[in-house]
Amino acid sequence: MSSTPLRIAKIEAVALSACFDDLYDSPDDVPDWLRYPASSHLVLPRRGQYATLVKVHAEDGTVGIGECYGLPSPQVTATVVASVLEPLLVGEDALATTAVWERLYQGQAAGGHNRGFYLEAMAGIDLALWDLRGKHAGVPVHRLLGGPVRDRVDCYASPVALHADPDASARQALGYVAEGFNALKVKIGRGERVDRAHLSAVRAAVGDDIEILTDVNCAYDLDEATRVGAVLADLGISWFEEPLQVDDLANLAELRRRTGLTVVNGETHFTRFDLRDSLLHGAIDVFMPNVARSGGITEATRLAALASAFHVDIAPHGVGSGISLCAALHLCAATPNLRTYEYNRLPNPIRERILRNPPEFRAGALTVPQGPGLGFVLDEDAVDRYTVAVF
């Protein structure tokens, strides 16, 4: 790779939205389990699938494409990219990903805004820059990261949603098994009795050879989580995701001690500083960064390295469009301490339709893209179909 800087010429941010109302014949047909896929959505319902697409144009004409996490409104991160980040980036070296990351992070350090929407906007820039670097060098991103450690990534289907009827949970779980999944995640968080009913129905339907994971989405306090943990142990389930509030580190550590289950956290954390505190408290067994939230690939590689020093694995969170899916697979390909990957299967046109060459899923695993950069080819017509704003 040349030592000559490659300057950033301009940046575009495109807000994408696929409303659930448009996926069904009538808004009344949208099922409750889709609008309220987790207990945390009882306050802010899901109305669709969202993402912010970021295009970084270099002076030589190379374009890198990334994604910011879009929930609950893609216009927010698109505005941050266009109004706050682009002025800091035009004229900077597009190949200097670490230098750019630090420049952006320090830009809000004194203001206390270096989490949340700001980090999600940074993530979109960072993913686009890694895509651009790979295209410029003519190699896939996982090669730039020192991989591949693997070229196929084991994954699980997510989620078996919060259905009202345990039989409906069992049917959705069987559907994932029929698609070739060897593992699946069930949303729980409605109390010991209801959780047991749904998990028991899923276990009876899929059998003992299918791995079951659970996601509580922060619904419990320590005592209730302890009781539900006993249900998981009875059913041969070890994965206990977000059983408490994500910042309740002392009680997460106590829950690990009480139950012996695999305590999982991290999809709403952003940087290595969040992870550091969880590790020092002994509060987690698995950390779940989302590359479109936690500062992109640059910070995700730091998270993985820090976790490995404590013998903690990562298992990237899988909510987003096809772009962040590809980015996560490159991270997974180059990360030794990978546990698994969350392959979200809720209806999502901006995951399934905006790529001309989506990653292949077969026999419980996704194939890592091999093309230059992040390895995808964007379907611009599909992007236009779901665009709600351009910045």
Tab-separated table of C-alpha atoms in Angstrom:
chain	number	residue	atom	x	y	z
A	1	MET	CA	0.000	0.000	0.000
A	2	SER	CA	1.308	3.452	-0.900
A	3	SER	CA	2.516	5.760	1.864
A	4	THR	CA	0.946	8.698	0.036
A	5	PRO	CA	-2.177	9.990	1.827
A	6	LEU	CA	-5.521	9.487	0.107
A	7	ARG	CA	-7.644	12.485	0.988
A	8	ILE	CA	-11.353	12.405	1.812
A	9	ALA	CA	-13.287	14.526	-0.693
A	10	LYS	CA	-16.847	14.293	0.624
A	11	ILE	CA	-19.236	12.192	2.695
A	12	GLU	CA	-22.861	11.238	2.087
A	13	ALA	CA	-25.319	9.973	4.699
A	14	VAL	CA	-28.479	8.182	3.569
A	15	ALA	CA	-31.285	7.368	6.015
A	16	LEU	CA	-32.991	4.048	5.168
A	17	SER	CA	-36.367	2.901	6.478
A	18	ALA	CA	-38.492	-0.176	5.830
A	19	CYS	CA	-41.751	0.301	7.762
A	20	PHE	CA	-43.514	-2.794	9.021
A	21	ASP	CA	-46.824	-1.354	7.802
A	22	ASP	CA	-45.532	-1.711	4.231
A	23	LEU	CA	-44.659	-5.382	4.712
A	24	TYR	CA	-48.263	-6.377	5.409
A	25	ASP	CA	-51.578	-5.800	3.662
A	26	SER	CA	-52.767	-3.552	6.480
A	27	PRO	CA	-51.147	-1.931	9.531
A	28	ASP	CA	-53.586	-3.960	11.617
A	29	ASP	CA	-51.942	-7.127	10.283
A	30	VAL	CA	-48.533	-6.311	11.787
A	31	PRO	CA	-48.190	-8.819	14.665
A	32	ASP	CA	-47.509	-7.615	18.193
A	33	TRP	CA	-44.406	-9.802	18.426
A	34	LEU	CA	-42.876	-7.777	15.588
A	35	ARG	CA	-43.747	-4.372	17.028
A	36	TYR	CA	-42.697	-5.468	20.523
A	37	PRO	CA	-39.903	-8.009	19.933
A	38	ALA	CA	-38.456	-7.471	23.421
A	39	SER	CA	-39.686	-6.238	26.783
A	40	SER	CA	-37.719	-3.016	26.310
A	41	HIS	CA	-39.917	-2.124	23.310
A	42	LEU	CA	-43.043	-1.809	25.439
A	43	VAL	CA	-42.029	1.839	25.932
A	44	LEU	CA	-40.775	2.554	22.397
A	45	PRO	CA	-42.364	0.141	19.887
A	46	ARG	CA	-40.495	-0.964	16.783
A	47	ARG	CA	-42.188	0.498	13.709
A	48	GLY	CA	-39.759	-0.770	11.113
A	49	GLN	CA	-36.185	-1.602	10.212
A	50	TYR	CA	-33.730	1.267	9.910
A	51	ALA	CA	-30.118	1.990	9.019
A	52	THR	CA	-27.974	4.944	8.025
A	53	LEU	CA	-25.803	4.274	5.010
A	54	VAL	CA	-22.536	6.241	4.854
A	55	LYS	CA	-20.517	6.800	1.678
A	56	VAL	CA	-16.990	8.205	2.005
A	57	HIS	CA	-15.617	9.505	-1.309
A	58	ALA	CA	-11.832	9.689	-1.699
A	59	GLU	CA	-10.078	12.083	-4.042
A	60	ASP	CA	-9.128	9.255	-6.419
A	61	GLY	CA	-12.785	8.265	-6.886
A	62	THR	CA	-12.764	5.278	-4.522
A	63	VAL	CA	-15.941	5.086	-2.434
A	64	GLY	CA	-16.156	3.284	0.882
A	65	ILE	CA	-19.577	2.314	2.224
A	66	GLY	CA	-20.475	1.820	5.871
A	67	GLU	CA	-23.497	1.736	8.163
A	68	CYS	CA	-24.613	3.455	11.340
A	69	TYR	CA	-27.054	1.707	13.654
A	70	GLY	CA	-30.432	3.169	12.699
A	71	LEU	CA	-32.748	2.602	15.653
A	72	PRO	CA	-34.911	4.370	16.592
A	73	SER	CA	-34.477	6.968	13.811
A	74	PRO	CA	-31.880	6.850	11.021
A	75	GLN	CA	-32.204	10.591	10.441
A	76	VAL	CA	-30.466	11.200	13.783
A	77	THR	CA	-27.180	9.487	12.944
A	78	ALA	CA	-27.354	10.811	9.375
A	79	THR	CA	-27.540	14.345	10.774
A	80	VAL	CA	-24.565	13.738	13.066
A	81	VAL	CA	-22.518	12.396	10.148
A	82	ALA	CA	-23.370	15.315	7.885
A	83	SER	CA	-23.341	18.235	10.310
A	84	VAL	CA	-20.727	17.206	12.901
A	85	LEU	CA	-18.367	14.619	11.424
A	86	GLU	CA	-17.977	15.545	7.762
A	87	PRO	CA	-16.446	18.965	8.539
A	88	LEU	CA	-13.808	17.194	10.655
A	89	LEU	CA	-13.003	14.711	7.896
A	90	VAL	CA	-12.792	16.415	4.510
A	91	GLY	CA	-9.113	16.594	3.579
A	92	GLU	CA	-8.050	13.899	6.085
A	93	ASP	CA	-6.273	10.707	5.028
A	94	ALA	CA	-8.918	8.054	4.295
A	95	LEU	CA	-6.362	5.262	4.817
A	96	ALA	CA	-5.406	6.382	8.339
A	97	THR	CA	-8.311	4.674	10.087
A	98	THR	CA	-6.868	4.819	13.618
A	99	ALA	CA	-5.861	8.470	13.315
A	100	VAL	CA	-9.302	9.381	11.984
A	101	TRP	CA	-11.037	7.429	14.755
A	102	GLU	CA	-9.061	9.189	17.463
A	103	ARG	CA	-9.677	12.600	15.879
A	104	LEU	CA	-13.427	12.029	15.879
A	105	TYR	CA	-13.527	10.548	19.374
A	106	GLN	CA	-11.540	13.387	20.885
A	107	GLY	CA	-13.799	15.836	19.082
A	108	GLN	CA	-16.553	15.119	21.603
A	109	ALA	CA	-14.584	13.918	24.622
A	110	ALA	CA	-14.775	17.258	26.418
A	111	GLY	CA	-18.468	17.580	25.629
A	112	GLY	CA	-19.352	14.174	27.048
A	113	HIS	CA	-21.089	13.084	23.850
A	114	ASN	CA	-18.739	10.260	22.891
A	115	ARG	CA	-21.339	7.508	23.248
A	116	GLY	CA	-24.832	6.918	21.857
A	117	PHE	CA	-25.721	8.492	18.549
A	118	TYR	CA	-22.258	10.040	18.217
A	119	LEU	CA	-20.476	6.679	18.469
A	120	GLU	CA	-23.018	5.139	16.099
A	121	ALA	CA	-22.270	7.896	13.583
A	122	MET	CA	-18.535	7.294	14.077
A	123	ALA	CA	-19.106	3.598	13.456
A	124	GLY	CA	-20.623	4.296	10.050
A	125	ILE	CA	-17.631	6.436	9.086
A	126	ASP	CA	-15.188	3.827	10.343
A	127	LEU	CA	-16.828	0.943	8.467
A	128	ALA	CA	-16.824	3.021	5.292
A	129	LEU	CA	-13.121	3.799	5.720
A	130	TRP	CA	-12.259	0.105	6.188
A	131	ASP	CA	-14.287	-0.705	3.082
A	132	LEU	CA	-12.391	2.011	1.224
A	133	ARG	CA	-9.011	0.741	2.484
A	134	GLY	CA	-9.791	-2.770	1.330
A	135	LYS	CA	-10.946	-1.600	-2.086
A	136	HIS	CA	-7.872	0.595	-2.473
A	137	ALA	CA	-5.590	-2.336	-1.589
A	138	GLY	CA	-7.646	-4.878	-3.565
A	139	VAL	CA	-8.100	-7.222	-0.581
A	140	PRO	CA	-10.956	-8.133	1.801
A	141	VAL	CA	-10.978	-6.314	5.129
A	142	HIS	CA	-10.304	-9.471	7.148
A	143	ARG	CA	-6.901	-9.684	5.417
A	144	LEU	CA	-6.091	-6.162	6.578
A	145	LEU	CA	-7.029	-7.285	10.108
A	146	GLY	CA	-4.593	-10.214	10.009
A	147	GLY	CA	-7.099	-12.943	9.183
A	148	PRO	CA	-8.689	-15.100	8.328
A	149	VAL	CA	-8.795	-17.258	11.423
A	150	ARG	CA	-11.891	-18.802	9.821
A	151	ASP	CA	-13.793	-18.377	6.558
A	152	ARG	CA	-17.177	-19.549	7.881
A	153	VAL	CA	-18.795	-18.140	11.000
A	154	ASP	CA	-21.069	-20.237	13.215
A	155	CYS	CA	-24.246	-18.326	14.000
A	156	TYR	CA	-27.613	-18.641	15.677
A	157	ALA	CA	-31.081	-17.536	14.583
A	158	SER	CA	-32.538	-14.612	16.489
A	159	PRO	CA	-35.098	-14.183	17.819
A	160	VAL	CA	-37.891	-16.485	18.782
A	161	ALA	CA	-39.996	-13.475	19.693
A	162	LEU	CA	-42.322	-12.697	22.596
A	163	HIS	CA	-45.276	-14.724	21.367
A	164	ALA	CA	-48.399	-14.910	23.513
A	165	ASP	CA	-48.689	-18.682	23.080
A	166	PRO	CA	-45.850	-21.146	23.852
A	167	ASP	CA	-46.921	-23.207	20.839
A	168	ALA	CA	-46.266	-20.175	18.618
A	169	SER	CA	-42.766	-19.903	20.078
A	170	ALA	CA	-42.205	-23.575	19.350
A	171	ARG	CA	-43.396	-23.160	15.739
A	172	GLN	CA	-41.038	-20.253	15.105
A	173	ALA	CA	-38.164	-22.221	16.612
A	174	LEU	CA	-38.929	-25.207	14.378
A	175	GLY	CA	-38.940	-22.878	11.384
A	176	TYR	CA	-35.356	-21.854	12.171
A	177	VAL	CA	-34.300	-25.468	12.523
A	178	ALA	CA	-35.863	-26.218	9.127
A	179	GLU	CA	-33.770	-23.393	7.637
A	180	GLY	CA	-30.583	-25.114	8.822
A	181	PHE	CA	-29.844	-23.458	12.156
A	182	ASN	CA	-28.227	-25.487	14.916
A	183	ALA	CA	-28.812	-22.793	17.534
A	184	LEU	CA	-31.518	-20.205	18.217
A	185	LYS	CA	-32.269	-17.465	20.729
A	186	VAL	CA	-35.550	-17.079	22.622
A	187	LYS	CA	-36.783	-13.773	24.014
A	188	ILE	CA	-37.814	-14.091	27.655
A	189	GLY	CA	-38.405	-11.646	30.497
A	190	ARG	CA	-42.039	-12.153	31.515
A	191	GLY	CA	-41.535	-13.906	34.815
A	192	GLU	CA	-40.421	-17.351	35.905
A	193	ARG	CA	-43.687	-19.146	35.079
A	194	VAL	CA	-44.195	-17.670	31.599
A	195	ASP	CA	-40.530	-18.010	30.687
A	196	ARG	CA	-40.557	-21.655	31.724
A	197	ALA	CA	-43.655	-22.348	29.610
A	198	HIS	CA	-42.140	-20.878	26.439
A	199	LEU	CA	-38.675	-22.321	26.910
A	200	SER	CA	-40.087	-25.761	27.726
A	201	ALA	CA	-42.223	-25.684	24.576
A	202	VAL	CA	-39.220	-24.714	22.446
A	203	ARG	CA	-37.011	-27.382	24.025
A	204	ALA	CA	-39.648	-30.064	23.492
A	205	ALA	CA	-40.092	-29.023	19.871
A	206	VAL	CA	-36.442	-28.777	18.782
A	207	GLY	CA	-34.948	-31.520	20.950
A	208	ASP	CA	-31.712	-31.679	22.886
A	209	ASP	CA	-29.345	-31.357	19.915
A	210	ILE	CA	-30.319	-27.746	19.140
A	211	GLU	CA	-28.645	-25.113	21.289
A	212	ILE	CA	-31.056	-22.643	22.921
A	213	LEU	CA	-29.918	-19.176	23.976
A	214	THR	CA	-32.012	-16.643	25.904
A	215	ASP	CA	-32.290	-12.855	25.873
A	216	VAL	CA	-33.958	-11.008	28.751
A	217	ASN	CA	-33.435	-7.439	27.511
A	218	CYS	CA	-32.859	-6.178	31.066
A	219	ALA	CA	-36.278	-7.164	32.420
A	220	TYR	CA	-35.206	-8.564	35.827
A	221	ASP	CA	-33.677	-7.669	39.144
A	222	LEU	CA	-31.130	-9.966	40.757
A	223	ASP	CA	-33.557	-12.178	42.671
A	224	GLU	CA	-35.934	-12.746	39.747
A	225	ALA	CA	-32.992	-13.422	37.425
A	226	THR	CA	-31.701	-15.963	39.919
A	227	ARG	CA	-35.026	-17.810	39.882
A	228	VAL	CA	-35.222	-17.751	36.075
A	229	GLY	CA	-31.610	-18.894	35.933
A	230	ALA	CA	-32.682	-22.078	37.694
A	231	VAL	CA	-35.247	-22.641	34.924
A	232	LEU	CA	-32.512	-22.315	32.315
A	233	ALA	CA	-30.317	-24.781	34.159
A	234	ASP	CA	-33.197	-27.279	34.350
A	235	LEU	CA	-33.626	-27.082	30.559
A	236	GLY	CA	-29.930	-27.333	29.718
A	237	ILE	CA	-29.627	-23.678	28.668
A	238	SER	CA	-26.517	-21.700	29.596
A	239	TRP	CA	-26.698	-18.428	27.609
A	240	PHE	CA	-28.275	-15.705	29.808
A	241	GLU	CA	-28.195	-12.403	27.896
A	242	GLU	CA	-28.867	-9.023	29.517
A	243	PRO	CA	-30.599	-10.548	32.562
A	244	LEU	CA	-30.225	-7.253	34.492
A	245	GLN	CA	-29.736	-3.597	33.638
A	246	VAL	CA	-26.604	-3.369	31.520
A	247	ASP	CA	-24.766	-1.106	33.991
A	248	ASP	CA	-25.613	-3.180	37.088
A	249	LEU	CA	-22.170	-4.749	37.061
A	250	ALA	CA	-21.946	-5.741	40.717
A	251	ASN	CA	-25.191	-7.691	40.536
A	252	LEU	CA	-24.272	-9.229	37.171
A	253	ALA	CA	-21.146	-10.565	38.840
A	254	GLU	CA	-23.243	-11.894	41.728
A	255	LEU	CA	-25.654	-13.534	39.278
A	256	ARG	CA	-22.725	-15.316	37.592
A	257	ARG	CA	-21.652	-16.593	41.012
A	258	ARG	CA	-25.161	-17.736	41.980
A	259	THR	CA	-26.157	-19.476	38.757
A	260	GLY	CA	-22.969	-20.595	37.005
A	261	LEU	CA	-24.610	-19.583	33.719
A	262	THR	CA	-22.952	-17.799	30.812
A	263	VAL	CA	-23.761	-14.129	31.451
A	264	VAL	CA	-23.792	-12.099	28.250
A	265	ASN	CA	-23.836	-8.312	27.864
A	266	GLY	CA	-22.589	-5.566	25.577
A	267	GLU	CA	-24.939	-4.819	22.691
A	268	THR	CA	-25.708	-1.410	24.204
A	269	HIS	CA	-22.105	-0.684	25.211
A	270	PHE	CA	-19.876	1.373	22.971
A	271	THR	CA	-16.163	1.374	23.749
A	272	ARG	CA	-13.371	-0.498	25.485
A	273	PHE	CA	-13.944	1.713	28.520
A	274	ASP	CA	-17.397	0.179	28.989
A	275	LEU	CA	-15.933	-3.293	28.539
A	276	ARG	CA	-13.060	-2.585	30.946
A	277	ASP	CA	-15.472	-1.994	33.813
A	278	SER	CA	-17.423	-5.202	33.079
A	279	LEU	CA	-14.200	-7.214	33.010
A	280	LEU	CA	-12.850	-5.745	36.235
A	281	HIS	CA	-16.135	-6.573	37.987
A	282	GLY	CA	-16.105	-10.139	36.654
A	283	ALA	CA	-19.578	-9.379	35.293
A	284	ILE	CA	-19.581	-11.169	31.918
A	285	ASP	CA	-18.558	-14.309	30.096
A	286	VAL	CA	-19.341	-13.068	26.575
A	287	PHE	CA	-19.353	-9.529	25.167
A	288	MET	CA	-21.640	-8.559	22.260
A	289	PRO	CA	-20.399	-5.506	20.341
A	290	ASN	CA	-22.374	-4.239	17.358
A	291	VAL	CA	-19.918	-2.938	14.740
A	292	ALA	CA	-22.461	-0.318	13.590
A	293	ARG	CA	-22.708	1.051	17.147
A	294	SER	CA	-19.445	0.525	19.010
A	295	GLY	CA	-17.208	2.737	16.910
A	296	GLY	CA	-16.872	0.395	13.941
A	297	ILE	CA	-14.158	-2.155	13.214
A	298	THR	CA	-11.375	-0.011	14.687
A	299	GLU	CA	-12.865	-0.076	18.175
A	300	ALA	CA	-14.306	-3.596	17.853
A	301	THR	CA	-10.825	-5.040	17.340
A	302	ARG	CA	-9.709	-3.305	20.532
A	303	LEU	CA	-12.731	-4.695	22.368
A	304	ALA	CA	-11.919	-8.217	21.209
A	305	ALA	CA	-8.276	-7.906	22.238
A	306	LEU	CA	-9.146	-6.533	25.664
A	307	ALA	CA	-11.727	-9.270	26.214
A	308	SER	CA	-9.192	-11.956	25.291
A	309	ALA	CA	-6.878	-10.774	28.059
A	310	PHE	CA	-9.609	-11.814	30.522
A	311	HIS	CA	-10.445	-15.055	28.654
A	312	VAL	CA	-13.780	-13.551	27.587
A	313	ASP	CA	-15.189	-14.210	24.121
A	314	ILE	CA	-17.031	-11.859	21.805
A	315	ALA	CA	-20.262	-12.673	19.965
A	316	PRO	CA	-21.238	-9.691	17.800
A	317	HIS	CA	-24.772	-8.365	17.958
A	318	GLY	CA	-26.496	-8.829	14.622
A	319	VAL	CA	-29.172	-6.132	14.227
A	320	GLY	CA	-28.753	-3.953	11.131
A	321	SER	CA	-28.639	-3.986	7.355
A	322	GLY	CA	-26.682	-6.213	5.022
A	323	ILE	CA	-23.734	-3.813	5.229
A	324	SER	CA	-23.141	-4.257	8.953
A	325	LEU	CA	-23.717	-7.992	8.513
A	326	CYS	CA	-20.772	-8.135	6.094
A	327	ALA	CA	-18.653	-5.927	8.361
A	328	ALA	CA	-19.348	-8.159	11.363
A	329	LEU	CA	-18.344	-11.253	9.386
A	330	HIS	CA	-14.965	-9.687	8.569
A	331	LEU	CA	-14.444	-8.958	12.262
A	332	CYS	CA	-15.458	-12.522	13.117
A	333	ALA	CA	-13.094	-13.922	10.487
A	334	ALA	CA	-10.103	-12.195	12.074
A	335	THR	CA	-10.971	-12.637	15.779
A	336	PRO	CA	-9.569	-15.680	17.622
A	337	ASN	CA	-11.807	-15.304	20.705
A	338	LEU	CA	-15.103	-15.515	18.802
A	339	ARG	CA	-17.949	-17.468	20.414
A	340	THR	CA	-20.713	-17.105	17.796
A	341	TYR	CA	-22.613	-14.524	15.731
A	342	GLU	CA	-26.226	-13.374	16.044
A	343	TYR	CA	-27.952	-13.748	12.660
A	344	ASN	CA	-31.117	-11.698	13.114
A	345	ARG	CA	-34.055	-13.144	11.187
A	346	LEU	CA	-36.847	-10.649	11.848
A	347	PRO	CA	-38.365	-9.397	8.570
A	348	ASN	CA	-35.889	-6.830	7.248
A	349	PRO	CA	-35.765	-5.754	3.585
A	350	ILE	CA	-32.705	-3.560	4.146
A	351	ARG	CA	-30.813	-6.624	5.288
A	352	GLU	CA	-32.041	-8.940	2.556
A	353	ARG	CA	-32.461	-6.697	-0.494
A	354	ILE	CA	-29.868	-3.914	-0.636
A	355	LEU	CA	-26.977	-6.266	-1.475
A	356	ARG	CA	-26.583	-7.995	-4.822
A	357	ASN	CA	-24.342	-10.631	-3.235
A	358	PRO	CA	-25.479	-11.265	0.356
A	359	PRO	CA	-23.394	-13.681	2.465
A	360	GLU	CA	-24.296	-17.336	1.993
A	361	PHE	CA	-25.890	-19.156	4.940
A	362	ARG	CA	-25.534	-22.936	5.022
A	363	ALA	CA	-25.563	-25.593	7.747
A	364	GLY	CA	-25.561	-23.195	10.668
A	365	ALA	CA	-22.839	-20.875	9.391
A	366	LEU	CA	-22.352	-17.750	7.267
A	367	THR	CA	-19.603	-17.485	4.657
A	368	VAL	CA	-17.213	-14.552	5.060
A	369	PRO	CA	-17.244	-12.216	2.007
A	370	GLN	CA	-14.098	-12.505	-0.103
A	371	GLY	CA	-14.336	-9.444	-2.351
A	372	PRO	CA	-12.259	-6.281	-1.851
A	373	GLY	CA	-13.199	-4.124	1.122
A	374	LEU	CA	-16.269	-5.381	2.936
A	375	GLY	CA	-16.974	-7.525	-0.116
A	376	PHE	CA	-20.528	-6.552	-0.990
A	377	VAL	CA	-22.069	-5.029	-4.096
A	378	LEU	CA	-24.766	-2.490	-3.307
A	379	ASP	CA	-28.087	-2.620	-5.149
A	380	GLU	CA	-28.620	1.105	-5.684
A	381	ASP	CA	-32.205	0.639	-6.855
A	382	ALA	CA	-33.072	-1.124	-3.608
A	383	VAL	CA	-31.305	1.586	-1.629
A	384	ASP	CA	-33.374	4.227	-3.411
A	385	ARG	CA	-36.543	2.301	-2.595
A	386	TYR	CA	-35.903	2.537	1.154
A	387	THR	CA	-34.298	5.996	1.278
A	388	VAL	CA	-36.203	8.519	3.389
A	389	ALA	CA	-33.572	11.283	3.564
A	390	VAL	CA	-30.178	12.154	2.067
A	391	PHE	CA	-27.673	14.398	3.829
